[in-house]
Every structure is written in C-alpha cells, then in structure tokens.
C-alpha cells in the first residue's frame, strides 16, 4: 500500500457518514438506530454523522426486510450514493427476511436486492451492537486495496466468519 | 508586487486560512459536543472528512448545469479568501488596505451565499432548489443588520477603511465599548450568514434532505465544506477587527496570540448560540431579523451618531 492510499483508507475509516433507510421494518430497529445516534452513545467520537442525502453518505444503514413496494426505491437510493459505498443490514429481518421470509409481499433480506457489507442480527439489534457492527466493518477496510471498488463479497465473507453477533 | 509574489502570498493565505478553518471546525464541534455532555470528535476529524470526500466519486446530476455546478465551490473559496486579505489580523494593517475596504469585505462575504444559491439552483433537484431559495430569503434577512452593525463603528471612527478603524479604536479603546449592541447583532447575523443553527433552514436535513448541497458529493462538497470553514474564520476575524480592536500594538507574537484568543472567544459564543437554540422556520427568521435585529443595529448607529455629536 502506498502512502497516499494508506491516508485515504485512514480517512475513510475515521469519517463514515451514514444514511438511514427503512426498507420495510416494524420500526423497532429504526428506534434502535436513532437511539444509537443520540448523545448518550456519542458516535461522533468515531466521526459518524447522520446525513440526509445519499450523495453525502458512505454507509447505507438498512433496517427491515425488503418489501416489493420498497425494492425499487432501495435500489435507487443505493445507486445515488457515490463510490466507495457500503451497506449495513440492521436486524434479523434485514439479514435474512426473518419472520417475514416467504411472505407474498417480501423479497427477503437486503442482500437479495443490493450487496451487503455487514450484517447485524438482533430483534431489534441494540445500539451497542449497531455501533460495534459499523466499527468492525470499518476495521475490515484496512486490509483491502483502496481506490478500487470495494470487494464487497470478500468483506462479507470476512464479516460472516467473524460473526458479529454482539447482541446485548 | 510581481505576479509570482502575488501568487505566493495568495497560496500562503490559502494554507493559513485552510488550517485555521479546519481548526475552527474542530473547536466548534468539540465545544458543541462538550456542551451536550458528549466527548466529541478527535482533533483530526475535519482532515479525515476532507480527505475522505476528496477520494470519493464525484457525481454530477444529468439534469444539472455541469459548468456552473463545478465552478461554484471554487468561486466560494476564492471569494472568502479574497475577503481575508482585506482584514487586519494581529496588527492594524491588512495586506490590502484602501478607503472603503470594509464595504468590500461585507460584499465579498455575500458571494459565498450567492454561490450556495447558484450551486443549489443549478443542481436542478427539488430539495436543493428549495434550499437555494431559502438561502436567498435568509440573505435578505440577515444582510442588512450585519451591514448596519459593521458600519456603525465606522461612523464613529469617521472612516470607511478597516485599517484606519482598527487604528482609531486601538488608540481610543473606550469607544469600542460603545459598540457592544452592534457586536451582538453582528454575532447573530454571522450565525445566519454561516447557515448554522438556529438559522440552518437552507440545509435543514430533517425537512429538505440536504438543502442546497443535496446533489453535491466528493471533491466539490469538500470544497464547499472548506469554504464554509474558512468563512467562519473570516467572519470571526471581521468581527474581531471591528468590535474587539484591542492590543494591536504589541508586536507579532503577542498580537497573534491575542488574535487567536479573540477568534476563540467568538467561536465560543457562536457554538453556545448553536447549542442553546433550535432551528427556526424561515418566516420566523425573517421576522426576527427585521423586527429585532435591524432596529437594534439602527439603535447602534444612533448611539454612534450621538457620540459623534457630543464629542464634536
């Protein structure tokens, strides 16, 4: 890794801006995501800021299974984000579809529609688990070559191996 | 001055101002966090943000006017930097000084706001257009109180040159105390100019996504952010030069330390204002500016004129 790419990777790890998207959740995970943004958890320590627009964001935080209604919107939001971008699935439903698996109106987990970099299970996932999941996703960036497109599948594999199930 | 030295001076000021601006952003965010009983971001946060944005993909909307879209962040930075050249820092002589420079500074500081408007307008996104229109509406609210507040010390000093003003007030420091209403008005108006809470309607992310900057990403957004950081320093320097012209004759070292203390004091007041207030609606802001801020600035001018008359 050259010095420049090291600096860029460092900057990416230190300044993840997130955008929150509800892809059909029951709102429990959304409340937990919002709770993790409060001063109590102070995620600005890690440089995390909630942004309103996908153009500014690096990490798309999704909650809930993808309903057929929201599928196109989710893809559109994902495509509006500039590279490099990452997706975090928060909650059991967004990881796999959860209890809604096989429902007529549900496509399944987030990864049936867009590539996912980190899975944070839990019903709902607690704020500590969400922050830990995002921190682990960023830690996994250090190994990969920046400047190229994120090798999401490799990160996925790595993260699944690490099993980020710090649900507490 | 030869062309090369002009370029070198401009580059030096650019580096100085970017350093001060990023430091100001850190101090502001840290103060804001500490006032909310948080720990807050680490010292390198502004640099991490800027480097990350610079390394991101630049997306330009298909509908947008691409030339204007790309040009606006550069123009914003240039205007802020040019305004900085006219402001006295640690002594009473700025780099460029002429009679009328204070008006030039205020108008140069209007250009960034106009670039926010034009950048948002030429993004041709609904949210950025609403943000752009709000930016302009806001401009008409805070610009007049700011101008009146900054000009009333000039009335007392009988000069339109900011260098002569600093000279006058540092020779007669008691006169500077009579400008305290104008100081407060200028602080509130500066908060509006910088589009910070409670006057952040143009980028209100909870209602209009990202406001003027909705469509900006990557390098262009980084430039806009840097321009806003610089504007904080330039605005604070302007207020420090006009309303706090103390200790300008103690040489370079003490002068620089005093300058930094003044800037820190103004940053503290701005952060405090940001912490204790919530966002207003756009019409509440316009009403507030014209009903309370503008009359207060007029009262300040009245005080200056009366003093002029008494002293004469």
Short mmCIF file of C-alpha atoms in Angstrom, two decimals:
data_model
loop_
_atom_site.label_atom_id
_atom_site.label_comp_id
_atom_site.label_asym_id
_atom_site.label_seq_id
_atom_site.Cartn_x
_atom_site.Cartn_y
_atom_site.Cartn_z
CA UNK A 1 0.00 0.00 0.00
CA UNK A 2 1.42 3.38 -0.96
CA UNK A 3 1.37 6.27 1.50
CA UNK A 4 -1.43 8.06 -0.32
CA UNK A 5 -3.74 5.08 -0.33
CA UNK A 6 -2.94 4.50 3.33
CA UNK A 7 -4.01 8.05 4.12
CA UNK A 8 -7.19 7.65 2.09
CA UNK A 9 -8.07 4.40 3.86
CA UNK A 10 -7.39 6.03 7.20
CA UNK A 11 -9.70 8.93 6.27
CA UNK A 12 -12.44 6.54 5.17
CA UNK A 13 -12.26 4.64 8.43
CA UNK A 14 -12.27 7.80 10.51
CA UNK A 15 -15.15 9.54 8.77
CA UNK A 16 -18.06 7.27 7.86
CA UNK A 17 -21.18 9.26 7.13
CA UNK A 18 -24.31 7.19 7.28
CA UNK A 19 -27.77 7.40 5.83
CA UNK A 20 -30.62 5.53 7.42
CA UNK A 21 -33.18 3.78 5.24
CA UNK A 22 -36.22 1.86 6.41
CA UNK A 23 -36.83 -0.86 3.82
CA UNK A 24 -39.95 -2.22 5.48
CA UNK A 25 -39.03 -2.67 9.13
CA UNK A 26 -41.52 -2.75 12.00
CA UNK A 27 -39.76 0.40 13.38
CA UNK A 28 -38.10 -1.39 16.28
CA UNK A 29 -34.71 -1.42 14.54
CA UNK A 30 -35.25 2.18 13.42
CA UNK A 31 -35.78 3.25 17.01
CA UNK A 32 -32.59 1.46 17.97
CA UNK A 33 -30.67 3.10 15.10
CA UNK A 34 -31.97 6.52 16.13
CA UNK A 35 -31.10 5.70 19.75
CA UNK A 36 -27.53 4.91 18.72
CA UNK A 37 -27.30 8.40 17.17
CA UNK A 38 -28.17 10.16 20.42
CA UNK A 39 -25.62 11.99 22.61
CA UNK A 40 -25.72 9.06 25.06
CA UNK A 41 -23.74 6.87 22.65
CA UNK A 42 -21.91 9.83 21.04
CA UNK A 43 -20.95 8.18 17.75
CA UNK A 44 -19.38 11.46 16.60
CA UNK A 45 -16.37 10.14 18.55
CA UNK A 46 -15.83 7.82 15.59
CA UNK A 47 -16.62 10.52 13.06
CA UNK A 48 -20.01 9.03 12.26
CA UNK A 49 -22.59 11.62 11.20
CA UNK A 50 -26.14 11.01 10.04
CA UNK A 51 -26.66 12.61 6.62
CA UNK A 52 -29.97 13.32 4.96
CA UNK A 53 -28.90 12.76 1.39
CA UNK A 54 -27.39 9.62 -0.18
CA UNK A 55 -24.93 11.81 -2.12
CA UNK A 56 -23.06 12.65 1.09
CA UNK A 57 -23.22 9.21 2.66
CA UNK A 58 -20.70 6.37 2.73
CA UNK A 59 -22.69 3.77 4.62
CA UNK A 60 -26.31 2.88 3.91
CA UNK A 61 -27.88 1.57 7.11
CA UNK A 62 -30.94 -0.51 6.20
CA UNK A 63 -33.48 -1.94 8.56
CA UNK A 64 -36.18 -4.48 7.83
CA UNK A 65 -36.92 -6.99 5.07
CA UNK A 66 -37.21 -5.62 1.53
CA UNK A 67 -40.87 -5.38 0.63
CA UNK A 68 -41.87 -5.44 -3.03
CA UNK A 69 -43.11 -1.90 -2.63
CA UNK A 70 -39.76 -0.53 -1.41
CA UNK A 71 -37.46 -2.59 -3.65
CA UNK A 72 -37.11 -0.03 -6.46
CA UNK A 73 -36.62 2.84 -4.01
CA UNK A 74 -33.91 0.94 -2.17
CA UNK A 75 -32.04 0.28 -5.40
CA UNK A 76 -32.42 3.93 -6.41
CA UNK A 77 -31.06 5.20 -3.07
CA UNK A 78 -28.16 2.75 -3.33
CA UNK A 79 -27.31 3.87 -6.84
CA UNK A 80 -27.41 7.53 -5.86
CA UNK A 81 -24.54 7.01 -3.42
CA UNK A 82 -21.05 7.78 -4.73
CA UNK A 83 -18.36 5.06 -4.65
CA UNK A 84 -16.96 3.66 -2.40
CA UNK A 85 -20.14 2.72 -0.56
CA UNK A 86 -21.12 0.14 1.99
CA UNK A 87 -24.39 -1.33 3.14
CA UNK A 88 -25.14 -2.43 6.68
CA UNK A 89 -28.16 -4.62 7.33
CA UNK A 90 -29.52 -3.98 10.82
CA UNK A 91 -31.81 -6.53 12.43
CA UNK A 92 -32.66 -10.16 11.75
CA UNK A 93 -35.28 -9.24 9.12
CA UNK A 94 -32.79 -7.29 7.00
CA UNK A 95 -30.18 -10.04 7.35
CA UNK A 96 -32.38 -12.89 6.16
CA UNK A 97 -36.00 -11.83 5.95
CA UNK A 98 -36.65 -13.03 9.48
CA UNK A 99 -40.20 -13.93 10.33
CA UNK A 100 -41.34 -12.40 7.04
CA UNK A 101 -39.39 -14.93 4.97
CA UNK A 102 -41.58 -16.33 2.21
CA UNK A 103 -44.34 -13.76 2.61
CA UNK A 104 -46.03 -12.84 -0.68
CA UNK A 105 -45.10 -9.16 -0.32
CA UNK A 106 -41.49 -9.58 0.80
CA UNK A 107 -38.37 -10.18 -1.35
CA UNK A 108 -36.25 -11.33 1.60
CA UNK A 109 -33.15 -9.86 3.21
CA UNK A 110 -31.34 -6.76 1.95
CA UNK A 111 -28.79 -8.93 0.12
CA UNK A 112 -31.44 -10.23 -2.28
CA UNK A 113 -31.54 -6.72 -3.80
CA UNK A 114 -28.21 -4.94 -3.17
CA UNK A 115 -24.81 -6.18 -1.95
CA UNK A 116 -24.42 -6.03 1.83
CA UNK A 117 -21.12 -5.45 3.63
CA UNK A 118 -22.11 -6.16 7.21
CA UNK A 119 -24.94 -8.00 8.92
CA UNK A 120 -26.04 -7.02 12.41
CA UNK A 121 -28.63 -9.53 13.67
CA UNK A 122 -30.98 -8.94 16.57
CA UNK A 123 -34.67 -8.33 17.07
CA UNK A 124 -34.14 -5.47 17.42
CA UNK A 125 -30.37 -5.03 17.24
CA UNK A 126 -29.23 -2.99 20.23
CA UNK A 127 -27.43 0.36 19.72
CA UNK A 128 -24.20 -1.17 21.06
CA UNK A 129 -24.45 -3.98 18.51
CA UNK A 130 -25.08 -1.49 15.68
CA UNK A 131 -22.09 0.68 16.62
CA UNK A 132 -19.91 -2.42 17.01
CA UNK A 133 -21.01 -3.73 13.62
CA UNK A 134 -20.20 -0.47 11.85
CA UNK A 135 -16.85 -0.24 13.66
CA UNK A 136 -15.98 -3.81 12.59
CA UNK A 137 -16.97 -3.07 9.00
CA UNK A 138 -14.59 -0.11 9.00
CA UNK A 139 -11.83 -2.14 10.61
CA UNK A 140 -12.12 -4.67 7.79
CA UNK A 141 -11.37 -1.91 5.27
CA UNK A 142 -7.77 -1.69 6.38
CA UNK A 143 -6.83 -4.94 4.67
CA UNK A 144 -8.24 -4.12 1.24
CA UNK A 145 -6.78 -2.00 -1.54
CA UNK A 146 -8.44 1.42 -1.58
CA UNK A 147 -9.11 3.34 -4.74
CA UNK A 148 -10.67 0.26 -6.27
CA UNK A 149 -14.26 -0.72 -5.90
CA UNK A 150 -14.93 -2.35 -2.57
CA UNK A 151 -14.68 -6.12 -2.84
CA UNK A 152 -17.93 -6.48 -1.01
CA UNK A 153 -18.05 -10.26 -1.22
CA UNK A 154 -14.68 -10.60 0.47
CA UNK A 155 -15.75 -8.23 3.25
CA UNK A 156 -18.99 -10.16 3.53
CA UNK A 157 -17.16 -13.46 3.89
CA UNK A 158 -14.77 -11.96 6.40
CA UNK A 159 -17.55 -10.48 8.42
CA UNK A 160 -19.61 -13.64 8.37
CA UNK A 161 -16.55 -15.53 9.60
CA UNK A 162 -16.06 -13.01 12.37
CA UNK A 163 -19.75 -13.44 13.28
CA UNK A 164 -20.67 -10.05 14.53
CA UNK A 165 -23.31 -11.18 16.97
CA UNK A 166 -22.62 -8.88 19.87
CA UNK A 167 -26.27 -8.57 20.63
CA UNK A 168 -26.70 -7.36 24.17
CA UNK B 1 4.35 43.21 -6.35
CA UNK B 2 5.28 40.88 -9.14
CA UNK B 3 2.86 38.24 -10.34
CA UNK B 4 4.80 35.43 -8.67
CA UNK B 5 4.82 37.07 -5.25
CA UNK B 6 1.07 37.72 -5.54
CA UNK B 7 0.51 34.04 -6.27
CA UNK B 8 2.77 33.01 -3.37
CA UNK B 9 1.02 35.37 -0.96
CA UNK B 10 -2.36 34.08 -2.08
CA UNK B 11 -1.17 30.48 -1.66
CA UNK B 12 0.24 31.23 1.78
CA UNK B 13 -3.01 32.83 2.87
CA UNK B 14 -4.90 29.86 1.43
CA UNK B 15 -2.86 27.40 3.51
CA UNK B 16 -3.12 29.57 6.61
CA UNK B 17 -6.85 30.01 6.21
CA UNK B 18 -7.49 26.31 5.50
CA UNK B 19 -5.52 25.41 8.61
CA UNK B 20 -7.39 27.95 10.75
CA UNK B 21 -10.72 26.92 9.18
CA UNK B 22 -10.30 23.22 9.87
CA UNK B 23 -9.12 24.04 13.40
CA UNK B 24 -12.20 26.21 13.83
CA UNK B 25 -14.45 23.37 12.68
CA UNK B 26 -12.85 21.02 15.17
CA UNK B 27 -13.12 23.54 18.03
CA UNK B 28 -16.73 24.27 17.15
CA UNK B 29 -17.72 20.60 17.00
CA UNK B 30 -15.81 19.79 20.19
CA UNK B 31 -17.40 22.68 22.09
CA UNK B 32 -20.82 21.67 20.79
CA UNK B 33 -20.22 18.08 21.93
CA UNK B 34 -18.92 19.11 25.35
CA UNK B 35 -21.93 21.36 25.88
CA UNK B 36 -24.16 18.36 25.12
CA UNK B 37 -22.20 16.29 27.66
CA UNK B 38 -20.53 14.22 24.92
CA UNK B 39 -16.87 13.54 24.22
CA UNK B 40 -16.95 14.78 20.66
CA UNK B 41 -14.79 14.15 17.60
CA UNK B 42 -10.99 13.76 17.70
CA UNK B 43 -8.75 16.62 16.56
CA UNK B 44 -8.16 15.17 13.08
CA UNK B 45 -11.87 14.87 12.26
CA UNK B 46 -12.06 17.79 9.76
CA UNK B 47 -8.99 16.45 7.90
CA UNK B 48 -10.41 12.91 7.79
CA UNK B 49 -13.71 14.29 6.43
CA UNK B 50 -11.98 16.39 3.76
CA UNK B 51 -9.60 13.63 2.63
CA UNK B 52 -12.39 11.08 2.51
CA UNK B 53 -14.60 13.41 0.45
CA UNK B 54 -11.71 14.23 -1.88
CA UNK B 55 -11.17 10.50 -2.51
CA UNK B 56 -14.83 9.83 -3.23
CA UNK B 57 -16.57 9.67 -6.58
CA UNK B 58 -17.85 12.99 -8.00
CA UNK B 59 -21.44 12.62 -9.10
CA UNK B 60 -22.93 15.35 -11.28
CA UNK B 61 -26.66 15.03 -11.94
CA UNK B 62 -27.57 14.59 -15.60
CA UNK B 63 -30.02 17.49 -15.49
CA UNK B 64 -27.59 19.83 -13.77
CA UNK B 65 -25.67 22.62 -15.48
CA UNK B 66 -22.33 20.94 -15.13
CA UNK B 67 -20.10 24.01 -15.65
CA UNK B 68 -21.91 26.09 -13.00
CA UNK B 69 -22.15 23.07 -10.73
CA UNK B 70 -18.38 22.59 -10.80
CA UNK B 71 -17.43 26.28 -10.73
CA UNK B 72 -19.46 27.36 -7.68
CA UNK B 73 -17.35 25.70 -4.93
CA UNK B 74 -14.18 27.25 -6.38
CA UNK B 75 -15.81 30.69 -6.52
CA UNK B 76 -17.00 30.36 -2.92
CA UNK B 77 -13.48 29.57 -1.72
CA UNK B 78 -11.90 32.35 -3.77
CA UNK B 79 -14.32 34.98 -2.51
CA UNK B 80 -13.78 34.02 1.13
CA UNK B 81 -10.02 34.06 0.67
CA UNK B 82 -10.09 37.46 -1.05
CA UNK B 83 -12.13 38.86 1.83
CA UNK B 84 -9.50 37.58 4.25
CA UNK B 85 -6.77 39.59 2.51
CA UNK B 86 -8.57 42.82 3.49
CA UNK B 87 -8.98 42.08 7.20
CA UNK B 88 -6.36 43.19 9.76
CA UNK B 89 -5.23 40.24 11.87
CA UNK B 90 -2.55 40.77 14.53
CA UNK B 91 -1.89 44.46 13.81
CA UNK B 92 -3.97 47.23 12.31
CA UNK B 93 -2.64 46.92 8.74
CA UNK B 94 -4.18 44.27 6.48
CA UNK B 95 -2.44 43.06 3.35
CA UNK B 96 -4.67 45.20 1.12
CA UNK B 97 -5.96 48.44 2.52
CA UNK B 98 -7.90 51.31 0.97
CA UNK B 99 -10.71 53.64 1.93
CA UNK B 100 -13.94 51.65 1.65
CA UNK B 101 -12.42 48.25 2.29
CA UNK B 102 -15.00 47.39 4.97
CA UNK B 103 -17.81 47.56 2.40
CA UNK B 104 -15.78 45.44 0.01
CA UNK B 105 -15.30 42.82 2.74
CA UNK B 106 -19.01 42.63 3.53
CA UNK B 107 -19.87 42.28 -0.16
CA UNK B 108 -17.14 39.69 -0.76
CA UNK B 109 -18.66 37.71 2.10
CA UNK B 110 -22.02 37.83 0.29
CA UNK B 111 -20.57 35.95 -2.69
CA UNK B 112 -20.34 32.54 -0.92
CA UNK B 113 -24.04 32.79 -0.09
CA UNK B 114 -24.78 33.55 -3.74
CA UNK B 115 -22.69 30.55 -4.81
CA UNK B 116 -24.70 28.34 -2.46
CA UNK B 117 -27.82 29.66 -4.15
CA UNK B 118 -26.50 29.20 -7.68
CA UNK B 119 -24.98 25.80 -6.92
CA UNK B 120 -28.25 24.59 -5.43
CA UNK B 121 -30.28 26.12 -8.24
CA UNK B 122 -28.16 24.57 -10.99
CA UNK B 123 -28.36 21.11 -9.36
CA UNK B 124 -31.98 21.10 -10.58
CA UNK B 125 -33.05 18.90 -7.74
CA UNK B 126 -36.24 19.80 -5.92
CA UNK B 127 -34.65 19.76 -2.47
CA UNK B 128 -31.62 21.78 -3.49
CA UNK B 129 -33.88 24.35 -5.18
CA UNK B 130 -35.94 24.79 -2.01
CA UNK B 131 -32.67 25.13 -0.10
CA UNK B 132 -31.37 27.64 -2.64
CA UNK B 133 -34.48 29.81 -2.38
CA UNK B 134 -34.26 29.68 1.40
CA UNK B 135 -30.61 30.74 1.21
CA UNK B 136 -31.58 33.87 -0.72
CA UNK B 137 -34.58 34.62 1.53
CA UNK B 138 -32.26 34.38 4.51
CA UNK B 139 -29.70 36.60 2.83
CA UNK B 140 -32.23 39.44 2.66
CA UNK B 141 -32.99 38.97 6.36
CA UNK B 142 -29.52 38.99 7.95
CA UNK B 143 -27.54 41.03 5.43
CA UNK B 144 -28.97 44.44 6.36
CA UNK B 145 -28.50 44.06 10.16
CA UNK B 146 -24.97 42.76 9.57
CA UNK B 147 -24.08 45.66 7.29
CA UNK B 148 -25.59 48.23 9.69
CA UNK B 149 -23.84 46.66 12.68
CA UNK B 150 -20.46 46.58 10.98
CA UNK B 151 -20.81 50.11 9.60
CA UNK B 152 -21.80 51.86 12.83
CA UNK B 153 -18.26 51.65 14.30
CA UNK B 154 -17.10 53.16 11.00
CA UNK B 155 -19.47 56.09 11.55
CA UNK B 156 -17.85 56.74 14.91
CA UNK B 157 -14.32 56.41 13.51
CA UNK B 158 -15.04 58.72 10.53
CA UNK B 159 -13.52 56.31 8.02
CA UNK B 160 -14.54 53.53 5.62
CA UNK B 161 -11.16 51.84 5.80
CA UNK B 162 -10.96 48.92 8.23
CA UNK B 163 -7.27 49.63 8.84
CA UNK B 164 -7.98 53.20 9.95
CA UNK B 165 -10.89 51.93 12.05
CA UNK B 166 -8.65 49.47 13.91
CA UNK B 167 -6.13 52.25 14.39
CA UNK B 168 -8.78 54.61 15.77
CA UNK B 169 -10.24 52.08 18.20
CA UNK B 170 -6.92 50.77 19.44
CA UNK B 171 -5.96 54.38 20.23
CA UNK B 172 -9.34 55.02 21.90
CA UNK B 173 -10.34 51.63 23.36
CA UNK B 174 -13.21 53.08 25.40
CA UNK B 175 -15.07 53.98 22.20
CA UNK B 176 -15.07 50.29 21.25
CA UNK B 177 -17.17 49.52 24.32
CA UNK B 178 -19.99 51.69 22.98
CA UNK B 179 -20.35 49.27 20.08
CA UNK B 180 -21.50 46.32 22.20
CA UNK B 181 -25.05 46.24 20.76
CA UNK B 182 -23.56 46.10 17.29
CA UNK B 183 -21.26 43.29 18.41
CA UNK B 184 -24.21 41.13 19.48
CA UNK B 185 -26.17 41.95 16.32
CA UNK B 186 -23.17 41.08 14.17
CA UNK B 187 -22.70 37.77 16.02
CA UNK B 188 -26.31 36.71 15.43
CA UNK B 189 -26.20 37.86 11.81
CA UNK B 190 -22.92 35.97 11.30
CA UNK B 191 -24.63 32.85 12.57
CA UNK B 192 -27.21 33.41 9.83
CA UNK B 193 -24.53 34.01 7.22
CA UNK B 194 -22.78 30.77 8.15
CA UNK B 195 -26.14 28.93 7.98
CA UNK B 196 -25.78 27.36 11.38
CA UNK B 197 -28.44 26.54 13.96
CA UNK B 198 -30.82 28.34 14.61
CA UNK B 199 -30.58 29.69 11.04
CA UNK B 200 -29.80 26.43 9.20
CA UNK B 201 -33.07 26.29 7.24
CA UNK B 202 -31.21 26.16 3.87
CA UNK B 203 -29.68 22.77 4.73
CA UNK B 204 -32.31 21.53 7.17
CA UNK B 205 -31.67 17.83 6.76
CA UNK B 206 -34.77 16.77 8.64
CA UNK B 207 -37.09 18.53 6.19
CA UNK B 208 -35.31 19.13 2.87
CA UNK B 209 -32.73 16.29 2.87
CA UNK B 210 -29.51 18.27 2.39
CA UNK B 211 -30.76 21.63 1.19
CA UNK B 212 -28.50 23.45 -1.24
CA UNK B 213 -25.83 20.75 -1.10
CA UNK B 214 -28.21 17.82 -1.70
CA UNK B 215 -26.63 16.89 -5.04
CA UNK B 216 -23.03 17.72 -4.18
CA UNK B 217 -20.68 14.84 -3.50
CA UNK B 218 -16.99 14.08 -3.37
CA UNK B 219 -14.45 16.78 -4.18
CA UNK B 220 -16.99 19.54 -4.85
CA UNK B 221 -18.65 19.00 -1.49
CA UNK B 222 -15.23 19.01 0.17
CA UNK B 223 -14.52 22.39 -1.42
CA UNK B 224 -17.84 23.79 -0.20
CA UNK B 225 -17.15 22.48 3.31
CA UNK B 226 -13.70 24.04 3.30
CA UNK B 227 -15.17 27.32 2.05
CA UNK B 228 -17.68 27.33 4.93
CA UNK B 229 -14.92 26.53 7.44
CA UNK B 230 -12.90 29.42 6.04
CA UNK B 231 -15.94 31.69 6.18
CA UNK B 232 -16.21 31.02 9.92
CA UNK B 233 -12.67 32.30 10.40
CA UNK B 234 -13.12 35.28 8.08
CA UNK B 235 -16.40 36.26 9.75
CA UNK B 236 -14.86 35.91 13.20
CA UNK B 237 -11.80 37.92 12.11
CA UNK B 238 -14.05 40.64 10.73
CA UNK B 239 -15.98 40.90 14.00
CA UNK B 240 -12.73 40.77 15.99
CA UNK B 241 -11.21 43.54 13.88
CA UNK B 242 -14.28 45.76 14.04
CA UNK B 243 -15.58 45.21 17.56
CA UNK B 244 -12.59 43.90 19.55
CA UNK B 245 -9.66 46.02 18.32
CA UNK B 246 -7.57 45.65 21.48
CA UNK B 247 -3.86 45.06 21.82
CA UNK B 248 -2.80 45.70 18.23
CA UNK B 249 0.49 47.41 19.11
CA UNK B 250 2.34 44.70 20.99
CA UNK B 251 4.32 43.19 18.13
CA UNK B 252 3.89 39.97 16.19
CA UNK B 253 3.95 37.24 18.87
CA UNK B 254 1.58 38.81 21.40
CA UNK B 255 -0.53 40.13 18.54
CA UNK B 256 -1.00 36.66 17.05
CA UNK B 257 -1.81 35.18 20.47
CA UNK B 258 -4.36 37.94 21.12
CA UNK B 259 -5.84 37.41 17.65
CA UNK B 260 -6.27 33.69 18.31
CA UNK B 261 -7.84 34.39 21.71
CA UNK B 262 -10.32 36.79 20.12
CA UNK B 263 -11.22 34.21 17.44
CA UNK B 264 -11.64 31.53 20.10
CA UNK B 265 -13.89 33.82 22.12
CA UNK B 266 -16.11 34.48 19.10
CA UNK B 267 -16.16 30.77 18.21
CA UNK B 268 -17.23 30.00 21.78
CA UNK B 269 -20.11 32.48 21.54
CA UNK B 270 -21.18 31.05 18.15
CA UNK B 271 -21.04 27.46 19.47
CA UNK B 272 -23.03 28.50 22.54
CA UNK B 273 -25.66 30.10 20.33
CA UNK B 274 -25.80 26.91 18.24
CA UNK B 275 -26.20 24.71 21.31
CA UNK B 276 -28.92 26.60 23.15
CA UNK B 277 -31.21 27.18 20.19
CA UNK B 278 -33.29 25.04 17.84
CA UNK B 279 -33.99 25.65 14.17
CA UNK B 280 -36.44 28.43 13.33
CA UNK B 281 -38.83 28.41 10.41
CA UNK B 282 -37.81 30.62 7.51
CA UNK B 283 -40.50 33.24 8.10
CA UNK B 284 -39.75 33.33 11.82
CA UNK B 285 -36.16 34.09 10.91
CA UNK B 286 -37.10 36.91 8.54
CA UNK B 287 -39.47 38.39 11.14
CA UNK B 288 -36.81 38.12 13.85
CA UNK B 289 -34.17 39.79 11.72
CA UNK B 290 -36.32 42.70 10.59
CA UNK B 291 -38.28 43.19 13.83
CA UNK B 292 -35.48 42.93 16.39
CA UNK B 293 -32.07 42.67 14.76
CA UNK B 294 -32.36 45.56 12.28
CA UNK B 295 -33.79 48.03 14.87
CA UNK B 296 -31.01 47.03 17.29
CA UNK B 297 -28.45 47.77 14.60
CA UNK B 298 -30.17 51.11 13.93
CA UNK B 299 -30.01 51.88 17.65
CA UNK B 300 -26.28 51.23 17.47
CA UNK B 301 -25.93 53.69 14.60
CA UNK B 302 -27.96 56.20 16.61
CA UNK B 303 -25.57 55.77 19.57
CA UNK B 304 -22.58 56.28 17.29
CA UNK B 305 -24.09 59.43 15.77
CA UNK B 306 -24.97 60.83 19.21
CA UNK B 307 -21.44 60.18 20.44
CA UNK B 308 -20.09 61.88 17.36
CA UNK B 309 -22.25 64.90 18.06
CA UNK B 310 -21.29 65.04 21.79
CA UNK B 311 -17.59 64.64 21.17
CA UNK B 312 -17.59 67.27 18.46
#
